[in-house]
Amino acid sequence: MNVVPSGYHTVTPWLITPGRTAELIDFLTEVFDATELGRVGEPPAIGHAEVRIGDSVVMLFDHPNWPRTPAFLRLYVADDATTLQRAVRLGSRIVTEPAELFWGDRVSRFADPFGNLWWLHQRVAEPTGEEMAARMQDPVFIRAMEYVQSADFVPRM
């Protein structure tokens, strides 16, 4: 018997909203091409819902009195620029513009209209250990890391 059910991974995030889960499902479907797996209840009180983004399941529910609990999620995507554009078109705010970092990922971040922060990663290089060590000392990659780490993000809901 498997510890983790088929189609799931060891870690499954929850996204909690005060009556906006249906909107969040629509957002995830549009931005990440998520597939809704099911829901229990209807707005404004969805008691449980699940979507699949890529190969991962994200669970969601509404709770009107739940304290603000923004999620911070990191996703690998095939086209970070297009994904970021879709998110912005749907009301997201860019926190960091795409920047290639020393280990070979181009990274950007956006805050969605629900208060969550999303890290978008697109693999753009496969540096060897030696190349990575050199890139860590390269001023271009040093500035990129400083830029990404300097972002001032405060969740808004």
mmCIF file of C-alpha atoms in Angstrom, residues 11 20 26 34 48 84 104 119 127 131 134-135 153:
data_model
loop_
_atom_site.group_PDB
_atom_site.id
_atom_site.type_symbol
_atom_site.label_atom_id
_atom_site.label_comp_id
_atom_site.label_asym_id
_atom_site.label_seq_id
_atom_site.Cartn_x
_atom_site.Cartn_y
_atom_site.Cartn_z
ATOM 1 C CA VAL A 11 3.249 17.788 0.083
ATOM 2 C CA ARG A 20 -13.541 33.569 -3.074
ATOM 3 C CA ASP A 26 -11.061 30.303 -12.281
ATOM 4 C CA ALA A 34 -5.193 24.085 -13.967
ATOM 5 C CA HIS A 48 -13.295 21.582 -0.279
ATOM 6 C CA LEU A 84 3.261 36.141 -16.007
ATOM 7 C CA GLY A 104 19.978 28.168 -14.488
ATOM 8 C CA TRP A 119 7.398 32.239 -7.832
ATOM 9 C CA PRO A 127 25.237 24.813 -15.791
ATOM 10 C CA GLU A 131 29.976 26.799 -14.448
ATOM 11 C CA ALA A 134 31.765 30.841 -11.926
ATOM 12 C CA ARG A 135 28.254 32.235 -12.409
ATOM 13 C CA PHE A 153 6.477 42.064 -0.580
#
